[in-house]
mmCIF file of C-alpha atoms in Angstrom:
data_model
loop_
_atom_site.group_PDB
_atom_site.id
_atom_site.type_symbol
_atom_site.label_atom_id
_atom_site.label_comp_id
_atom_site.label_asym_id
_atom_site.label_seq_id
_atom_site.Cartn_x
_atom_site.Cartn_y
_atom_site.Cartn_z
ATOM 1 C CA MET A 651 81.946 198.850 -6.497
ATOM 2 C CA ALA A 652 81.236 202.124 -8.273
ATOM 3 C CA ASN A 653 83.008 203.041 -11.481
ATOM 4 C CA ASN A 654 86.330 204.645 -10.501
ATOM 5 C CA LEU A 655 87.522 205.692 -13.949
ATOM 6 C CA LEU A 656 86.275 209.245 -13.565
ATOM 7 C CA GLN A 657 88.308 209.657 -10.382
ATOM 8 C CA SER A 658 91.802 210.635 -11.534
ATOM 9 C CA PRO A 659 94.423 209.179 -9.176
ATOM 10 C CA HIS A 660 96.271 211.711 -7.040
ATOM 11 C CA ALA A 661 99.844 212.270 -8.222
ATOM 12 C CA SER A 662 101.240 210.731 -5.038
ATOM 13 C CA ALA A 663 99.189 207.554 -5.588
ATOM 14 C CA VAL A 664 100.680 206.700 -9.004
ATOM 15 C CA PRO A 665 104.372 207.569 -9.535
ATOM 16 C CA PHE A 666 104.099 207.605 -13.346
ATOM 17 C CA SER A 667 102.737 209.958 -15.979
ATOM 18 C CA ARG A 668 99.553 208.799 -17.665
ATOM 19 C CA PRO A 669 100.216 206.436 -20.630
ATOM 20 C CA PRO A 670 99.217 207.411 -24.195
ATOM 21 C CA THR A 671 95.574 207.052 -25.156
ATOM 22 C CA PRO A 672 94.958 203.553 -26.596
ATOM 23 C CA GLY A 673 94.735 203.250 -30.371
ATOM 24 C CA VAL A 674 91.850 201.977 -32.444
ATOM 25 C CA HIS A 675 91.799 198.656 -30.627
ATOM 26 C CA PRO A 676 91.323 198.975 -26.844
ATOM 27 C CA LEU A 677 93.394 196.801 -24.538
ATOM 28 C CA GLN A 678 92.090 193.349 -23.730
ATOM 29 C CA VAL A 679 92.696 192.597 -20.049
ATOM 30 C CA GLY A 680 92.625 189.148 -18.448
ATOM 31 C CA PHE A 681 92.774 187.814 -14.900
ATOM 32 C CA CYS A 682 93.930 184.396 -13.653
ATOM 33 C CA GLY A 683 93.188 183.300 -10.087
ATOM 34 C CA LEU A 684 89.881 184.096 -8.379
ATOM 35 C CA GLY A 685 90.774 183.268 -4.777
ATOM 36 C CA SER A 686 89.908 185.297 -1.686
ATOM 37 C CA MET A 687 91.838 188.300 -3.029
ATOM 38 C CA GLY A 688 91.711 187.721 -6.779
ATOM 39 C CA TYR A 689 87.923 187.529 -6.955
ATOM 40 C CA PHE A 690 87.478 191.056 -5.603
ATOM 41 C CA MET A 691 90.347 192.484 -7.660
ATOM 42 C CA ALA A 692 88.979 190.959 -10.867
ATOM 43 C CA ARG A 693 85.477 192.171 -10.062
ATOM 44 C CA ASN A 694 86.676 195.721 -9.418
ATOM 45 C CA LEU A 695 88.771 195.778 -12.593
ATOM 46 C CA ALA A 696 85.856 194.530 -14.645
ATOM 47 C CA THR A 697 83.328 197.016 -13.275
ATOM 48 C CA SER A 698 85.662 200.017 -13.349
ATOM 49 C CA PHE A 699 86.429 199.678 -17.054
ATOM 50 C CA LYS A 700 83.254 198.100 -18.416
ATOM 51 C CA SER A 701 82.396 201.105 -20.581
ATOM 52 C CA GLN A 702 85.972 201.712 -21.799
ATOM 53 C CA LEU A 703 87.415 198.237 -22.392
ATOM 54 C CA PRO A 704 86.144 194.874 -23.650
ATOM 55 C CA PRO A 705 84.783 192.467 -21.016
ATOM 56 C CA LEU A 706 87.462 191.234 -18.612
ATOM 57 C CA ILE A 707 88.552 187.702 -19.561
ATOM 58 C CA VAL A 708 88.885 185.455 -16.496
ATOM 59 C CA TYR A 709 90.302 182.004 -15.870
ATOM 60 C CA ASN A 710 90.214 180.008 -12.656
ATOM 61 C CA ARG A 711 91.182 176.393 -12.076
ATOM 62 C CA THR A 712 87.868 175.870 -10.274
ATOM 63 C CA VAL A 713 85.366 176.930 -12.926
ATOM 64 C CA ALA A 714 82.641 177.622 -10.356
ATOM 65 C CA LYS A 715 84.480 180.771 -9.227
ATOM 66 C CA SER A 716 84.543 182.106 -12.786
ATOM 67 C CA GLN A 717 80.879 181.303 -13.239
ATOM 68 C CA LYS A 718 80.059 183.068 -9.974
ATOM 69 C CA LEU A 719 81.752 186.244 -11.195
ATOM 70 C CA LEU A 720 79.976 185.962 -14.555
ATOM 71 C CA ALA A 721 76.636 185.563 -12.784
ATOM 72 C CA GLU A 722 77.371 188.599 -10.597
ATOM 73 C CA LEU A 723 78.494 190.968 -13.362
ATOM 74 C CA GLY A 724 76.997 189.619 -16.580
ATOM 75 C CA ALA A 725 78.395 188.763 -20.009
ATOM 76 C CA SER A 726 78.812 192.432 -20.966
ATOM 77 C CA THR A 727 81.425 192.811 -18.212
ATOM 78 C CA VAL A 728 83.096 189.379 -17.873
ATOM 79 C CA LYS A 729 84.041 186.613 -20.288
ATOM 80 C CA VAL A 730 85.032 183.172 -18.972
ATOM 81 C CA VAL A 731 87.639 181.049 -20.744
ATOM 82 C CA ASN A 732 88.379 177.417 -19.979
ATOM 83 C CA THR A 733 92.094 177.240 -20.788
ATOM 84 C CA LEU A 734 95.219 179.244 -20.029
ATOM 85 C CA ASP A 735 96.047 179.103 -23.728
ATOM 86 C CA GLN A 736 92.899 181.112 -24.491
ATOM 87 C CA LEU A 737 93.796 183.657 -21.830
ATOM 88 C CA VAL A 738 97.275 184.191 -23.273
ATOM 89 C CA THR A 739 96.147 184.278 -26.895
ATOM 90 C CA GLU A 740 93.276 186.714 -26.424
ATOM 91 C CA CYS A 741 94.719 189.175 -23.883
ATOM 92 C CA ASP A 742 97.171 192.086 -24.036
ATOM 93 C CA ILE A 743 97.573 192.338 -20.259
ATOM 94 C CA ILE A 744 97.227 189.340 -17.949
ATOM 95 C CA PHE A 745 97.078 189.611 -14.167
ATOM 96 C CA THR A 746 97.801 186.550 -12.027
ATOM 97 C CA ASN A 747 97.041 186.110 -8.330
ATOM 98 C CA LEU A 748 97.719 182.573 -7.123
ATOM 99 C CA ALA A 749 98.139 180.654 -3.873
ATOM 100 C CA ASN A 750 101.820 179.731 -3.846
ATOM 101 C CA ASP A 751 105.050 179.426 -5.813
ATOM 102 C CA ALA A 752 104.182 175.988 -7.169
ATOM 103 C CA ALA A 753 100.892 177.255 -8.619
ATOM 104 C CA VAL A 754 102.616 180.306 -10.095
ATOM 105 C CA THR A 755 105.349 178.178 -11.678
ATOM 106 C CA SER A 756 102.808 175.793 -13.173
ATOM 107 C CA VAL A 757 100.665 178.570 -14.647
ATOM 108 C CA TYR A 758 103.601 180.475 -16.138
ATOM 109 C CA ASN A 759 104.985 177.310 -17.711
ATOM 110 C CA GLU A 760 101.615 176.941 -19.430
ATOM 111 C CA PHE A 761 101.800 180.589 -20.497
ATOM 112 C CA ALA A 762 105.226 179.918 -22.021
ATOM 113 C CA LYS A 763 103.880 176.964 -23.997
ATOM 114 C CA ALA A 764 101.100 179.147 -25.393
ATOM 115 C CA LEU A 765 103.579 181.890 -26.325
ATOM 116 C CA ALA A 766 105.819 179.360 -28.077
ATOM 117 C CA GLN A 767 102.891 178.050 -30.125
ATOM 118 C CA SER A 768 101.650 181.532 -31.029
ATOM 119 C CA PRO A 769 104.401 184.152 -30.640
ATOM 120 C CA PRO A 770 102.979 187.642 -29.947
ATOM 121 C CA THR A 771 103.032 190.205 -32.734
ATOM 122 C CA LYS A 772 102.381 193.138 -30.386
ATOM 123 C CA VAL A 773 103.136 193.987 -26.746
ATOM 124 C CA LYS A 774 101.864 191.514 -24.172
ATOM 125 C CA ILE A 775 102.295 192.201 -20.444
ATOM 126 C CA PHE A 776 102.139 189.628 -17.641
ATOM 127 C CA VAL A 777 101.552 190.999 -14.132
ATOM 128 C CA GLU A 778 102.305 188.666 -11.216
ATOM 129 C CA MET A 779 100.468 189.773 -8.044
ATOM 130 C CA SER A 780 101.002 186.759 -5.772
ATOM 131 C CA THR A 781 103.350 186.537 -2.770
ATOM 132 C CA ILE A 782 106.309 184.621 -4.190
ATOM 133 C CA TYR A 783 109.985 184.178 -3.405
ATOM 134 C CA PRO A 784 112.009 186.889 -5.187
ATOM 135 C CA ALA A 785 114.241 184.444 -7.073
ATOM 136 C CA LEU A 786 111.155 182.945 -8.720
ATOM 137 C CA ALA A 787 110.293 186.373 -10.120
ATOM 138 C CA GLY A 788 113.691 186.462 -11.791
ATOM 139 C CA ASP A 789 113.132 183.001 -13.244
ATOM 140 C CA LEU A 790 109.750 184.012 -14.661
ATOM 141 C CA ASP A 791 111.178 187.182 -16.176
ATOM 142 C CA ARG A 792 113.888 185.207 -17.961
ATOM 143 C CA LEU A 793 111.319 182.664 -19.127
ATOM 144 C CA LEU A 794 108.968 185.226 -20.666
ATOM 145 C CA SER A 795 111.590 187.605 -22.038
ATOM 146 C CA SER A 796 112.656 184.948 -24.515
ATOM 147 C CA TYR A 797 109.419 185.596 -26.455
ATOM 148 C CA PRO A 798 108.967 188.642 -28.691
ATOM 149 C CA HIS A 799 107.071 191.710 -27.412
ATOM 150 C CA THR A 800 106.568 190.059 -23.999
ATOM 151 C CA HIS A 801 107.071 191.921 -20.727
ATOM 152 C CA PHE A 802 106.852 190.812 -17.103
ATOM 153 C CA VAL A 803 106.022 192.939 -14.060
ATOM 154 C CA THR A 804 105.805 191.893 -10.429
ATOM 155 C CA SER A 805 103.041 193.671 -8.550
ATOM 156 C CA PRO A 806 102.253 192.073 -5.162
ATOM 157 C CA ILE A 807 99.552 193.703 -3.089
ATOM 158 C CA PHE A 808 99.256 194.660 0.582
ATOM 159 C CA GLY A 809 95.925 194.277 2.315
ATOM 160 C CA PRO A 810 93.343 191.681 3.419
ATOM 161 C CA PRO A 811 90.295 190.469 1.444
ATOM 162 C CA PRO A 812 88.100 193.308 2.797
ATOM 163 C CA GLY A 813 90.711 195.720 1.431
ATOM 164 C CA ALA A 814 90.531 194.000 -1.952
ATOM 165 C CA ASP A 815 86.743 194.288 -1.792
ATOM 166 C CA LYS A 816 86.911 198.030 -1.091
ATOM 167 C CA ALA A 817 89.852 198.694 -3.469
ATOM 168 C CA THR A 818 92.078 200.108 -0.714
ATOM 169 C CA LEU A 819 95.098 197.881 -1.414
ATOM 170 C CA VAL A 820 98.673 199.173 -1.586
ATOM 171 C CA ILE A 821 100.463 197.887 -4.690
ATOM 172 C CA ALA A 822 104.220 197.338 -5.009
ATOM 173 C CA MET A 823 105.552 197.262 -8.563
ATOM 174 C CA SER A 824 108.833 196.457 -10.319
ATOM 175 C CA GLY A 825 109.788 195.654 -13.903
ATOM 176 C CA ASP A 826 109.615 197.267 -17.342
ATOM 177 C CA TYR A 827 108.899 201.008 -16.976
ATOM 178 C CA ARG A 828 106.396 201.424 -19.818
ATOM 179 C CA SER A 829 104.531 198.331 -18.709
ATOM 180 C CA LYS A 830 104.317 199.616 -15.136
ATOM 181 C CA LYS A 831 102.907 202.902 -16.384
ATOM 182 C CA GLU A 832 100.154 201.086 -18.309
ATOM 183 C CA ILE A 833 99.349 198.799 -15.390
ATOM 184 C CA ALA A 834 99.385 201.456 -12.677
ATOM 185 C CA PHE A 835 96.550 203.432 -14.214
ATOM 186 C CA LEU A 836 94.499 200.257 -14.580
ATOM 187 C CA LEU A 837 94.984 199.361 -10.931
ATOM 188 C CA VAL A 838 94.569 202.755 -9.225
ATOM 189 C CA PRO A 839 91.919 203.538 -8.129
ATOM 190 C CA ALA A 840 90.102 200.492 -9.516
ATOM 191 C CA VAL A 841 91.927 197.924 -7.369
ATOM 192 C CA GLY A 842 94.106 199.854 -4.934
ATOM 193 C CA ARG A 843 94.862 203.293 -3.540
ATOM 194 C CA LYS A 844 98.601 203.612 -4.131
ATOM 195 C CA VAL A 845 101.496 202.215 -6.187
ATOM 196 C CA ILE A 846 105.029 201.941 -4.779
ATOM 197 C CA ASP A 847 107.548 201.846 -7.631
ATOM 198 C CA LEU A 848 110.664 199.750 -6.943
ATOM 199 C CA GLY A 849 112.457 200.121 -10.260
ATOM 200 C CA GLY A 850 113.305 197.700 -13.035
ATOM 201 C CA ASN A 851 114.482 194.651 -11.055
ATOM 202 C CA VAL A 852 111.468 192.327 -10.860
ATOM 203 C CA GLU A 853 112.787 190.753 -7.635
ATOM 204 C CA LYS A 854 112.452 193.988 -5.648
ATOM 205 C CA SER A 855 108.677 194.164 -5.189
ATOM 206 C CA PRO A 856 108.402 190.508 -4.023
ATOM 207 C CA THR A 857 111.188 191.324 -1.555
ATOM 208 C CA LEU A 858 109.273 194.304 -0.186
ATOM 209 C CA LYS A 859 106.158 192.139 0.021
ATOM 210 C CA LEU A 860 107.987 189.599 2.186
ATOM 211 C CA ILE A 861 109.429 192.355 4.382
ATOM 212 C CA GLY A 862 105.946 193.809 4.849
ATOM 213 C CA ASN A 863 104.368 190.448 5.605
ATOM 214 C CA GLY A 864 107.165 189.692 8.063
ATOM 215 C CA MET A 865 106.391 192.915 9.895
ATOM 216 C CA ILE A 866 102.681 192.045 10.055
ATOM 217 C CA MET A 867 103.497 188.493 11.160
ATOM 218 C CA GLY A 868 105.783 189.651 13.965
ATOM 219 C CA MET A 869 103.179 192.200 15.023
ATOM 220 C CA ASN A 870 100.521 189.485 15.175
ATOM 221 C CA GLU A 871 102.735 187.290 17.340
ATOM 222 C CA LEU A 872 103.412 190.107 19.809
ATOM 223 C CA LEU A 873 99.722 191.015 19.799
ATOM 224 C CA ALA A 874 98.773 187.395 20.517
ATOM 225 C CA GLU A 875 101.246 187.151 23.403
ATOM 226 C CA THR A 876 100.045 190.481 24.831
ATOM 227 C CA LEU A 877 96.365 189.596 24.671
ATOM 228 C CA THR A 878 97.067 186.218 26.270
ATOM 229 C CA LEU A 879 99.007 187.834 29.110
ATOM 230 C CA GLY A 880 96.123 190.235 29.625
ATOM 231 C CA GLU A 881 93.691 187.339 29.916
ATOM 232 C CA LYS A 882 95.928 185.287 32.214
ATOM 233 C CA SER A 883 96.634 188.259 34.511
ATOM 234 C CA GLY A 884 92.941 188.885 35.119
ATOM 235 C CA ILE A 885 92.968 192.222 33.282
ATOM 236 C CA GLY A 886 91.156 190.581 30.365
ATOM 237 C CA GLN A 887 92.056 190.456 26.690
ATOM 238 C CA GLN A 888 89.267 192.895 25.784
ATOM 239 C CA THR A 889 90.723 195.561 28.073
ATOM 240 C CA VAL A 890 94.166 195.061 26.548
ATOM 241 C CA TYR A 891 92.656 195.260 23.060
ATOM 242 C CA ASP A 892 90.889 198.505 23.990
ATOM 243 C CA LEU A 893 94.265 199.888 25.088
ATOM 244 C CA VAL A 894 95.798 198.869 21.749
ATOM 245 C CA LYS A 895 93.083 200.801 19.930
ATOM 246 C CA GLU A 896 93.811 203.872 22.048
ATOM 247 C CA ILE A 897 97.610 204.002 21.864
ATOM 248 C CA MET A 898 98.527 202.017 18.698
ATOM 249 C CA PRO A 899 95.487 202.112 16.397
ATOM 250 C CA ALA A 900 97.250 200.744 13.310
ATOM 251 C CA PRO A 901 94.716 199.121 10.945
ATOM 252 C CA GLY A 902 96.431 195.710 11.121
ATOM 253 C CA LEU A 903 96.607 195.674 14.901
ATOM 254 C CA VAL A 904 92.979 196.696 15.193
ATOM 255 C CA ALA A 905 91.722 194.200 12.587
ATOM 256 C CA TYR A 906 93.695 191.158 13.773
ATOM 257 C CA GLY A 907 93.159 192.055 17.430
ATOM 258 C CA HIS A 908 89.411 192.023 16.783
ATOM 259 C CA LYS A 909 89.693 188.538 15.290
ATOM 260 C CA MET A 910 91.770 187.229 18.185
ATOM 261 C CA VAL A 911 89.591 188.674 20.955
ATOM 262 C CA ASN A 912 86.407 187.389 19.325
ATOM 263 C CA ASP A 913 87.824 184.012 18.155
ATOM 264 C CA LEU A 914 87.052 184.822 14.506
ATOM 265 C CA PHE A 915 89.381 182.263 12.972
ATOM 266 C CA ASP A 916 87.547 181.320 9.766
ATOM 267 C CA GLY A 917 90.288 181.320 7.135
ATOM 268 C CA SER A 918 87.846 180.965 4.245
ATOM 269 C CA ILE A 919 86.989 184.660 4.619
ATOM 270 C CA GLY A 920 90.429 185.879 5.702
ATOM 271 C CA PHE A 921 94.072 184.999 5.151
ATOM 272 C CA ALA A 922 94.524 181.239 5.456
ATOM 273 C CA LEU A 923 97.002 179.926 8.020
ATOM 274 C CA ASP A 924 98.814 177.797 5.421
ATOM 275 C CA GLY A 925 99.448 180.963 3.435
ATOM 276 C CA GLY A 926 100.978 182.520 6.540
ATOM 277 C CA ILE A 927 103.254 179.514 7.017
ATOM 278 C CA LYS A 928 104.308 179.706 3.358
ATOM 279 C CA ASP A 929 105.157 183.385 3.768
ATOM 280 C CA ALA A 930 107.032 182.715 7.023
ATOM 281 C CA ASN A 931 109.142 180.084 5.264
ATOM 282 C CA HIS A 932 109.961 182.563 2.491
ATOM 283 C CA ILE A 933 110.878 185.322 4.946
ATOM 284 C CA ARG A 934 113.085 183.024 7.024
ATOM 285 C CA ARG A 935 114.826 181.825 3.866
ATOM 286 C CA LEU A 936 115.415 185.411 2.740
ATOM 287 C CA SER A 937 116.712 186.482 6.151
ATOM 288 C CA ALA A 938 119.071 183.502 6.250
ATOM 289 C CA GLU A 939 120.420 184.221 2.765
ATOM 290 C CA LEU A 940 121.042 187.848 3.735
ATOM 291 C CA ASN A 941 122.432 187.017 7.225
ATOM 292 C CA CYS A 942 119.718 189.161 8.805
ATOM 293 C CA PRO A 943 118.068 187.366 11.766
ATOM 294 C CA MET A 944 114.337 187.944 12.303
ATOM 295 C CA PRO A 945 113.469 186.293 15.647
ATOM 296 C CA ALA A 946 109.969 187.811 15.656
ATOM 297 C CA VAL A 947 109.195 185.937 12.430
ATOM 298 C CA ASP A 948 110.777 182.766 13.859
ATOM 299 C CA ASN A 949 108.434 182.986 16.852
ATOM 300 C CA ALA A 950 105.439 183.647 14.615
ATOM 301 C CA HIS A 951 106.361 180.635 12.458
ATOM 302 C CA ARG A 952 106.486 178.430 15.554
ATOM 303 C CA ALA A 953 103.079 179.719 16.654
ATOM 304 C CA LEU A 954 101.533 179.163 13.211
ATOM 305 C CA ILE A 955 102.837 175.590 13.097
ATOM 306 C CA GLY A 956 101.476 174.981 16.582
ATOM 307 C CA ALA A 957 98.036 176.316 15.668
ATOM 308 C CA ARG A 958 97.967 174.118 12.575
ATOM 309 C CA ALA A 959 98.885 171.045 14.610
ATOM 310 C CA MET A 960 96.066 171.717 17.085
ATOM 311 C CA HIS A 961 93.580 172.276 14.282
ATOM 312 C CA GLN A 962 94.585 169.074 12.516
ATOM 313 C CA ALA A 963 94.128 167.147 15.762
ATOM 314 C CA GLN A 964 90.623 168.598 16.003
ATOM 315 C CA ILE A 965 89.908 167.567 12.410
ATOM 316 C CA VAL A 966 90.938 163.979 13.228
ATOM 317 C CA ALA A 967 88.633 164.048 16.264
ATOM 318 C CA GLY A 968 85.827 165.677 14.271
ATOM 319 C CA THR A 969 85.611 168.635 16.669
ATOM 320 C CA GLN A 970 86.921 171.468 14.448
ATOM 321 C CA GLN A 971 84.828 174.615 14.125
ATOM 322 C CA TRP A 972 86.414 175.785 10.864
ATOM 323 C CA ASP A 973 87.663 173.878 7.838
ATOM 324 C CA VAL A 974 90.394 176.462 7.233
ATOM 325 C CA LEU A 975 92.067 178.598 9.901
ATOM 326 C CA ASP A 976 92.843 182.284 9.572
ATOM 327 C CA TRP A 977 96.462 183.147 10.386
ATOM 328 C CA SER A 978 95.300 185.237 13.366
ATOM 329 C CA SER A 979 94.712 181.841 15.025
ATOM 330 C CA LEU A 980 98.433 181.782 15.827
ATOM 331 C CA ILE A 981 97.240 183.071 19.221
ATOM 332 C CA ALA A 982 96.279 179.448 19.937
ATOM 333 C CA SER A 983 99.934 178.661 20.674
ATOM 334 C CA SER A 984 100.228 181.475 23.231
ATOM 335 C CA ARG A 985 96.964 180.441 24.850
ATOM 336 C CA VAL A 986 97.905 176.786 25.202
ATOM 337 C CA GLY A 987 101.315 177.748 26.574
ATOM 338 C CA ALA A 988 99.462 179.721 29.241
ATOM 339 C CA GLY A 989 97.044 176.880 30.007
ATOM 340 C CA LEU A 990 94.107 178.396 28.138
ATOM 341 C CA ASN A 991 91.816 176.987 25.436
ATOM 342 C CA PRO A 992 93.386 177.441 21.984
ATOM 343 C CA PHE A 993 90.433 178.551 19.861
ATOM 344 C CA ASP A 994 87.634 179.387 22.342
ATOM 345 C CA SER A 995 88.578 182.139 24.766
ATOM 346 C CA LYS A 996 85.284 181.714 26.614
ATOM 347 C CA LYS A 997 86.225 178.238 27.803
ATOM 348 C CA VAL A 998 88.370 177.768 30.892
ATOM 349 C CA GLY A 999 91.542 175.681 30.469
ATOM 350 C CA ALA A 1000 93.099 173.950 27.488
#
């Protein structure tokens, strides 16, 4: 990705004034979690600021991912550390992008241990970018705020891995105002195209993230049912998909419809089905706590569970095509309910 620093973000993209120019010592930025999204975000951060900031410090549980990024960008742009303690000690701003709440909790507990052993003497900002349950964000904020000069911001992102690759993500943000201002101008346009500010309550941006993912999930379920009906009626799923592109060409509908119609269910290069189930569980919990039914998400959850069950049966039989399913494979449940093959639309019958 080309250096974006010279492109000043449009005022509508970042809802904050630009922070003061750094002092004598430039900020040291770190990144934890080089998964399907984190790898591209870390790469874009590192390349965008390579002439203005020290090399991005990265940590990943699987060291091979860190070494891959180092090999791609070089030691002048990326520095690999082997422990979370090193990441905390050496960095002023630390971004985290992890798979689930358990991983986030584990990592932040390690951060807290490092902070207790070496209390910060200047501002240190932790930026949580994963999809987590809002109450966990509150717990993490209380955990970190007990240490001097330490701030916590939630900043979940909207968009698929290709969006992370191209730096077109939409970024929600809540927490300490000055910290958000500093972070926003690091992230836009290097990592994303727009920041949505949700105020000082760190639970607000994870809530918006779940609402957004619930909308996408419900949309995918309706899309899957519609494409399946098109196939079963003899119209054909491709014709229905072409209609979708003509009358409702939303990027998500177009992208996930393309995957469904072409049976592109490799979760290793998309959004893994287990991640979709995790998000569905969070959304259903939130809707129950707020007495706000979301039947579209309930149906999507059922379809995701069904697709996972079918895939696991294939793994046992040794007939699976993919090791990890993309969450667009929820169409498998609609197909089987209609007497069609779950993962291969070219085959006749289940």
